[in-house]
Coordinates of C-alpha atoms in Angstrom, one line a residue:
X1108 CA 7.7 -2.3 32.3
X1109 CA 10.4 -3.9 34.5
X1110 CA 12.9 -1.2 33.2
X1111 CA 10.6 1.6 34.3
X1112 CA 9.9 0.0 37.7
X1113 CA 13.6 -0.4 38.3
X1114 CA 14.2 3.3 37.5
X1115 CA 11.5 4.4 39.9
X1116 CA 12.9 2.2 42.8
X1117 CA 16.6 3.3 42.0
X1118 CA 15.7 7.0 42.2
X1119 CA 13.8 6.6 45.5
X1120 CA 16.7 4.7 47.1
X1121 CA 19.3 7.2 45.9
X1122 CA 17.1 10.1 47.0
X1123 CA 16.8 8.7 50.5
X1124 CA 20.4 7.9 50.9
X1125 CA 21.4 11.5 49.7
X1126 CA 19.1 13.2 51.9
X1127 CA 20.3 11.4 55.0
X1128 CA 24.0 12.0 54.0
X1129 CA 23.7 15.6 53.1
X1130 CA 21.7 16.5 56.1
X1131 CA 24.7 15.3 58.3
X1132 CA 27.3 16.9 56.2
X1133 CA 26.4 20.5 55.2
X1134 CA 30.1 21.6 55.1
X1135 CA 30.9 19.4 52.2
X1136 CA 27.6 19.7 50.2
X1137 CA 26.3 23.0 48.9
X1138 CA 22.8 23.6 47.5
X1139 CA 22.4 23.1 43.7
X1140 CA 22.6 26.1 41.4
X1141 CA 19.3 28.2 40.9
X1142 CA 19.7 28.4 37.1
X1143 CA 18.4 25.5 35.1
X1144 CA 20.5 26.5 32.1
X1145 CA 23.7 24.4 32.0
X1146 CA 25.8 22.0 30.0
X1147 CA 26.5 18.5 31.4
X1148 CA 29.2 16.0 30.4
X1149 CA 27.9 12.5 31.1
X1150 CA 28.8 8.8 30.8
X1151 CA 27.6 5.4 32.0
X1152 CA 26.8 1.8 31.3
X1153 CA 24.0 0.4 29.2
X1154 CA 22.0 -2.9 29.4
X1155 CA 20.3 -3.5 26.1
X1156 CA 18.2 -6.2 24.3
X1157 CA 15.7 -6.4 21.6
X1158 CA 11.9 -6.9 21.8
X1159 CA 9.0 -7.3 19.4
X1160 CA 5.3 -6.2 19.4
X1161 CA 4.5 -9.4 17.4
X1162 CA 4.2 -12.5 19.7
X1163 CA 5.6 -14.9 17.3
X1164 CA 8.5 -12.8 16.0
X1165 CA 11.1 -14.1 18.3
X1166 CA 9.7 -17.6 19.0
X1167 CA 12.7 -19.4 17.4
X1168 CA 15.3 -17.4 19.4
X1169 CA 16.4 -17.0 22.9
X1170 CA 17.2 -13.4 23.7
X1171 CA 19.7 -12.2 26.3
X1172 CA 20.8 -8.6 27.2
X1173 CA 24.3 -7.4 26.6
X1174 CA 26.4 -4.7 28.2
X1175 CA 27.2 -1.5 26.4
X1176 CA 28.3 2.1 27.0
X1177 CA 27.0 5.6 26.4
X1178 CA 28.8 8.9 26.6
X1179 CA 28.0 12.5 25.5
X1180 CA 26.7 15.9 26.5
X1181 CA 23.5 17.6 27.2
X1182 CA 22.4 21.3 27.1
X1183 CA 19.7 22.1 29.6
X1184 CA 17.7 25.1 28.6
X1185 CA 15.7 26.5 31.5
X1186 CA 12.2 27.6 30.8
X1187 CA 11.3 28.3 34.4
X1188 CA 12.5 27.1 37.8
X1189 CA 10.7 23.8 37.5
X1190 CA 10.7 23.1 33.7
X1191 CA 13.5 22.8 31.0
X1192 CA 14.0 21.5 27.5
X1193 CA 17.2 19.4 27.3
X1194 CA 18.6 18.4 23.9
X1195 CA 21.5 15.9 24.0
X1196 CA 24.1 14.2 21.8
X1197 CA 25.1 10.7 22.8
X1198 CA 27.4 8.0 21.4
X1199 CA 25.7 4.6 22.5
X1200 CA 26.7 1.0 22.1
X1201 CA 23.6 -1.2 22.1
X1202 CA 22.6 -4.8 21.0
X1203 CA 21.7 -8.2 22.3
X1204 CA 22.5 -11.8 22.2
X1205 CA 20.4 -14.1 20.3
X1206 CA 20.6 -17.9 20.3
X1207 CA 18.7 -19.6 17.5
X1208 CA 16.6 -22.5 18.8
X1209 CA 16.7 -25.1 16.0
X1210 CA 17.4 -28.2 18.0
X1211 CA 20.3 -29.3 15.7
X1212 CA 23.7 -30.2 16.6
X1213 CA 25.1 -26.7 15.3
X1214 CA 23.7 -23.7 17.1
X1215 CA 23.8 -20.2 15.8
X1216 CA 24.7 -17.6 18.3
X1217 CA 24.4 -13.9 17.2
X1218 CA 26.2 -11.2 19.2
X1219 CA 24.5 -7.9 18.1
X1220 CA 26.7 -4.9 18.6
X1221 CA 25.4 -1.6 17.2
X1222 CA 27.0 1.8 17.6
X1223 CA 24.7 4.8 17.4
X1224 CA 24.9 8.6 17.5
X1225 CA 21.7 9.6 19.4
X1226 CA 20.0 12.9 19.7
X1227 CA 17.2 12.9 22.4
X1228 CA 15.1 16.0 22.9
X1229 CA 13.8 15.8 26.5
X1230 CA 11.3 17.6 28.4
X1231 CA 12.5 17.9 32.0
X1232 CA 10.7 18.8 35.2
X1233 CA 12.8 19.7 38.2
X1234 CA 11.9 20.1 41.9
X1235 CA 14.1 20.5 45.1
X1236 CA 14.3 17.4 47.4
X1237 CA 15.2 19.2 50.6
X1238 CA 17.7 22.0 50.6
X1239 CA 20.7 20.2 49.3
X1240 CA 19.6 18.2 46.3
X1241 CA 17.4 18.7 43.3
X1242 CA 15.5 15.9 41.7
X1243 CA 14.1 15.6 38.2
X1244 CA 12.0 13.5 35.8
X1245 CA 12.1 13.7 32.1
X1246 CA 10.6 12.1 28.8
X1247 CA 10.8 12.8 25.1
X1248 CA 11.6 11.5 21.7
X1249 CA 15.0 10.5 20.4
X1250 CA 16.5 10.0 16.8
X1251 CA 19.6 7.9 16.1
X1252 CA 22.0 7.0 13.3
X1253 CA 23.7 3.6 13.2
X1254 CA 27.4 4.5 12.5
X1255 CA 28.9 1.1 13.0
X1256 CA 27.8 -2.5 13.1
X1257 CA 30.2 -5.0 14.8
X1258 CA 27.7 -7.9 15.0
X1259 CA 29.1 -11.4 14.8
X1260 CA 27.8 -14.9 14.1
X1261 CA 29.2 -17.8 16.2
X1262 CA 28.4 -21.3 15.1
X1263 CA 28.7 -23.7 18.2
X1264 CA 28.5 -27.5 18.4
X1265 CA 25.6 -28.0 20.8
X1266 CA 26.9 -30.8 22.9
X1267 CA 30.4 -29.4 23.6
X1268 CA 29.8 -25.7 23.1
X1269 CA 32.9 -25.7 20.8
X1270 CA 33.0 -22.7 18.4
X1271 CA 33.4 -23.9 14.9
X1272 CA 32.9 -20.6 13.1
X1273 CA 33.3 -16.9 14.1
X1274 CA 32.4 -14.6 11.3
X1275 CA 30.7 -11.4 10.2
X1276 CA 27.4 -12.4 8.6
X1277 CA 27.3 -9.9 5.7
X1278 CA 23.9 -10.7 4.4
X1279 CA 22.5 -10.6 7.9
X1280 CA 24.1 -7.4 8.7
X1281 CA 23.0 -5.6 5.4
X1282 CA 19.4 -6.0 6.7
X1283 CA 19.9 -3.7 9.6
X1284 CA 18.2 -0.3 9.2
X1285 CA 20.7 2.6 9.6
X1286 CA 18.6 4.8 11.7
X1287 CA 16.5 4.5 14.8
X1288 CA 13.9 6.5 16.7
X1289 CA 11.7 6.2 19.7
X1290 CA 11.0 7.4 23.2
X1291 CA 12.9 7.9 26.4
X1292 CA 11.9 8.1 30.0
X1293 CA 14.1 8.7 33.1
X1294 CA 14.9 10.6 36.3
X1295 CA 17.7 11.7 38.5
X1296 CA 19.2 14.3 40.7
X1297 CA 21.8 16.9 40.9
X1298 CA 23.8 18.4 43.8
X1299 CA 27.0 20.4 44.5
X1300 CA 29.8 18.6 46.1
X1301 CA 33.2 20.3 47.0
X1302 CA 32.4 23.2 44.5
X1303 CA 31.4 20.9 41.6
X1304 CA 27.9 20.2 40.5
X1305 CA 27.3 16.5 40.0
X1306 CA 24.4 14.6 38.5
X1307 CA 23.2 11.0 38.4
X1308 CA 20.2 9.7 36.5
X1309 CA 18.7 6.4 35.2
X1310 CA 16.8 6.0 31.9
X1311 CA 15.2 3.6 29.6
X1312 CA 14.5 4.0 25.9
X1313 CA 12.2 1.9 23.6
X1314 CA 12.7 2.0 19.8
X1315 CA 9.7 2.5 17.5
X1316 CA 11.7 1.7 14.3
X1317 CA 12.4 -1.9 13.3
X1318 CA 15.9 -3.0 13.7
X1319 CA 16.1 -5.0 10.4
X1320 CA 14.3 -4.9 7.2
X1321 CA 11.2 -7.3 7.1
X1322 CA 11.0 -7.9 10.8
X1323 CA 9.2 -6.2 13.8
X1324 CA 12.1 -6.2 16.2
X1325 CA 13.2 -3.2 18.2
X1326 CA 16.0 -1.9 20.5
X1327 CA 15.3 -1.6 24.2
X1328 CA 18.0 -0.1 26.6
X1329 CA 18.4 0.8 30.3
X1330 CA 21.3 3.1 31.3
X1331 CA 22.7 4.7 34.4
X1332 CA 24.5 8.0 33.9
X1333 CA 26.8 10.1 35.9
X1334 CA 28.1 13.5 35.0
X1335 CA 29.5 17.0 35.7
X1336 CA 27.5 20.1 35.1
X1337 CA 28.9 23.5 34.1

């Protein structure tokens, strides 16, 4: 829920700032294109972590989010002036940091780094926000394939935080499910600046597929994208 609230607040702030700037500088900013059919190249940072529907699933670990990156392209297929279907293909680096809370002298610290190729299918609603900027909200399902797993296990002496082992936990990594699927929600805006159409959006995604075999742990991400539309 905090991810969704942050997205809404961010979109409102960006919209207000852009309306003020564009209203004062009509020579630099042009109205957005009328056609909704377009191709966009986009990229941006990700913050990701893991969550569970089961209350006791993560009781023995402390979860922290980790930084990642996402890049790819989207094809916006305009159905009308206010509605479009937008398939995308994205390369995304997700994961989390998990510290095992066993109370012993050796702590186990997992750095989960998972690389996915994602294909979201988004239903997009578009509306003008004044004469110089166009806003949008979207939602839809996504599917993903895990193409690389760079997760590592660090064993640390609790009192000194000295790393005594840094290894790839093969048995642990073999438990990861090689595909993912879930839902995505977001919103953003597009505008033309100096002859180029730019876009910015914020989105969150929640996985419905368990991250590992035998557990009910799922990916959760928040990302901020910027891009150029053709």
